[in-house]
Structure formats: C-alpha cells, structure tokens
C-alpha positions as a printed NumPy array, in Angstrom:
array([[ 28.363, -76.424,   9.368],
       [ 26.753, -73.012,   9.053],
       [ 26.34 , -71.347,   5.692],
       [ 26.14 , -67.596,   5.332],
       [ 24.932, -66.221,   2.015],
       [ 25.189, -62.642,   0.834],
       [ 25.029, -60.518,  -2.286],
       [ 21.361, -60.377,  -3.185],
       [ 19.637, -57.189,  -4.227],
       [ 17.691, -55.329,  -6.868],
       [ 19.003, -55.159, -10.413],
       [ 17.598, -54.26 , -13.801],
       [ 17.147, -56.868, -16.484],
       [ 20.424, -57.476, -18.27 ],
       [ 22.425, -56.599, -15.204],
       [ 24.703, -58.712, -13.021],
       [ 24.977, -59.793,  -9.417],
       [ 27.339, -62.041,  -7.516],
       [ 26.17 , -64.188,  -4.624],
       [ 28.627, -65.54 ,  -2.085],
       [ 28.293, -68.248,   0.519],
       [ 30.763, -68.879,   3.32 ],
       [ 30.883, -72.128,   5.248],
       [ 31.853, -71.986,   8.915],
       [ 34.137, -74.997,   8.606],
       [ 35.101, -77.827,   6.319],
       [ 33.601, -81.251,   6.582],
       [ 34.776, -84.308,   4.748],
       [ 31.226, -85.596,   4.398],
       [ 30.338, -82.896,   1.883],
       [ 30.546, -83.671,  -1.809],
       [ 29.772, -80.177,  -3.012],
       [ 28.233, -76.76 ,  -2.468],
       [ 25.751, -74.908,  -4.572],
       [ 22.607, -72.886,  -5.006],
       [ 18.877, -73.379,  -5.173],
       [ 16.17 , -70.781,  -5.6  ],
       [ 12.497, -70.381,  -4.914],
       [ 10.303, -67.85 ,  -6.632],
       [  6.993, -66.725,  -5.114],
       [  4.348, -69.372,  -5.6  ],
       [  6.768, -71.84 ,  -7.126],
       [  8.658, -74.872,  -5.926],
       [ 12.306, -74.769,  -5.026],
       [ 14.569, -75.46 ,  -7.981],
       [ 18.204, -76.258,  -8.498],
       [ 20.423, -73.516,  -9.931],
       [ 24.061, -74.629,  -9.899],
       [ 26.577, -76.576,  -7.872],
       [ 30.258, -77.352,  -7.721],
       [ 31.899, -80.49 ,  -6.426],
       [ 34.516, -80.365,  -3.699],
       [ 37.328, -80.919,  -6.191],
       [ 35.799, -78.479,  -8.653],
       [ 35.596, -81.112, -11.343],
       [ 31.815, -81.098, -11.693],
       [ 29.696, -77.981, -12.157],
       [ 26.124, -78.809, -13.15 ],
       [ 23.731, -75.989, -14.041],
       [ 20.019, -75.702, -14.541],
       [ 19.183, -75.31 , -18.219],
       [ 17.554, -71.954, -17.499],
       [ 20.838, -70.417, -16.316],
       [ 23.427, -72.107, -18.532],
       [ 25.625, -69.584, -20.265],
       [ 24.55 , -66.79 , -17.908],
       [ 25.532, -68.027, -14.434],
       [ 28.918, -69.27 , -13.275],
       [ 29.53 , -71.139, -10.029],
       [ 32.984, -71.162,  -8.476],
       [ 34.635, -72.213,  -5.255],
       [ 37.481, -70.836,  -3.182],
       [ 38.769, -73.881,  -1.377],
       [ 41.095, -71.916,   0.89 ],
       [ 38.319, -69.608,   2.07 ],
       [ 35.674, -72.347,   2.05 ],
       [ 33.321, -70.223,   0.   ],
       [ 31.203, -70.724,  -3.095],
       [ 30.102, -67.935,  -5.401],
       [ 27.49 , -67.544,  -8.09 ],
       [ 28.212, -64.947, -10.759],
       [ 24.91 , -64.07 , -12.442],
       [ 25.013, -62.192, -15.73 ],
       [ 22.304, -61.092, -18.144],
       [ 19.716, -61.407, -15.415],
       [ 16.081, -61.781, -16.398],
       [ 12.892, -60.99 , -14.467],
       [ 12.248, -64.735, -14.219],
       [ 15.446, -65.044, -12.171],
       [ 13.697, -63.194,  -9.352],
       [ 13.684, -65.5  ,  -6.341],
       [ 15.124, -66.166,  -2.933],
       [ 18.449, -67.896,  -3.485],
       [ 19.674, -70.47 ,  -0.985],
       [ 23.18 , -71.758,  -0.521],
       [ 23.435, -75.454,   0.266],
       [ 26.005, -78.129,   0.969],
       [ 25.433, -81.855,   0.918],
       [ 26.857, -85.323,   0.673],
       [ 24.922, -86.363,  -2.411],
       [ 26.845, -86.144,  -5.689],
       [ 26.232, -82.751,  -7.259],
       [ 25.097, -84.477, -10.439],
       [ 21.834, -85.517,  -8.756],
       [ 21.032, -82.241,  -7.054],
       [ 18.788, -81.093,  -9.909],
       [ 16.651, -84.228,  -9.61 ],
       [ 16.375, -84.069,  -5.822],
       [ 15.584, -80.336,  -5.797],
       [ 17.538, -80.151,  -2.598],
       [ 15.576, -82.706,  -0.601],
       [ 17.902, -84.397,   1.821],
       [ 20.583, -81.711,   1.7  ],
       [ 22.329, -81.541,   5.038],
       [ 23.166, -77.854,   5.235],
       [ 21.322, -74.725,   4.192],
       [ 22.022, -71.05 ,   4.473],
       [ 19.41 , -68.387,   4.966],
       [ 18.096, -67.149,   1.676],
       [ 19.111, -63.979,  -0.067],
       [ 16.598, -62.173,  -2.249],
       [ 17.379, -61.377,  -5.853],
       [ 14.922, -59.098,  -7.628],
       [ 15.258, -58.402, -11.335],
       [ 13.152, -55.571, -12.678],
       [ 12.048, -55.383, -16.286]])
C-alpha cells in the first residue's frame, strides 16, 4: 500500500489547513489510518487517527478541539482538518496506516506501523 499525502503549506497563526492522504489500495490487514508529526529537533508524535469503521477517532491532547480527522471509505482517503493553528503545530506531518488498534497509536508513536507516506510540511507563522 502506498500513501500519498498532500495539503501542507504556510499559514498564519489562527488559520486553517486541510491535509489529505490517499491510499493506493485497500487492505484488510489495516485497522486504521492517521497522522503523526515531527517538529525540528523533536521526536515523532501522534496527532490523530481513525479506525477503518470510523468508530474510533483518538486525538493527541494538544490538538483536541482544533483538529478533525475523517475518512472517505469509497475514495480510500483520510483527511485532517486543522483549525486555529498555532506556531507549535509547525512540523512535518506523516500519513500512516497500520494493523495495530488506533487506540494504542499514541503510546507507540508510530513504531511498528506498516505503511507511511512521505511527509508534508506545515509551517505556522506567529
């Protein structure tokens, strides 16, 4: 499975961006799709994920209430709507898909995830 992410860019604090990630095909081994990010000099961290059936959507505490993850099952895509962006949201964002339950993705920080897209840079200016 190949993941193609898009939608990054430069935005002022308080602004919005939407990231999208398209998977090349479906696989029944995947339990969910989602997003991680890595800021310069920092470790990779979990952002948000959505289970295959859409019933579980965990978020990092730092983005709750500002970011919304959604999935288009027919198009095999996952999106991340980011509102009220802050300078601390500046990072390279990575789309991922994996077989682990999405509820543990925050703890694993993405280690062991089977599929990754190339990162897309989000820069939030103050």
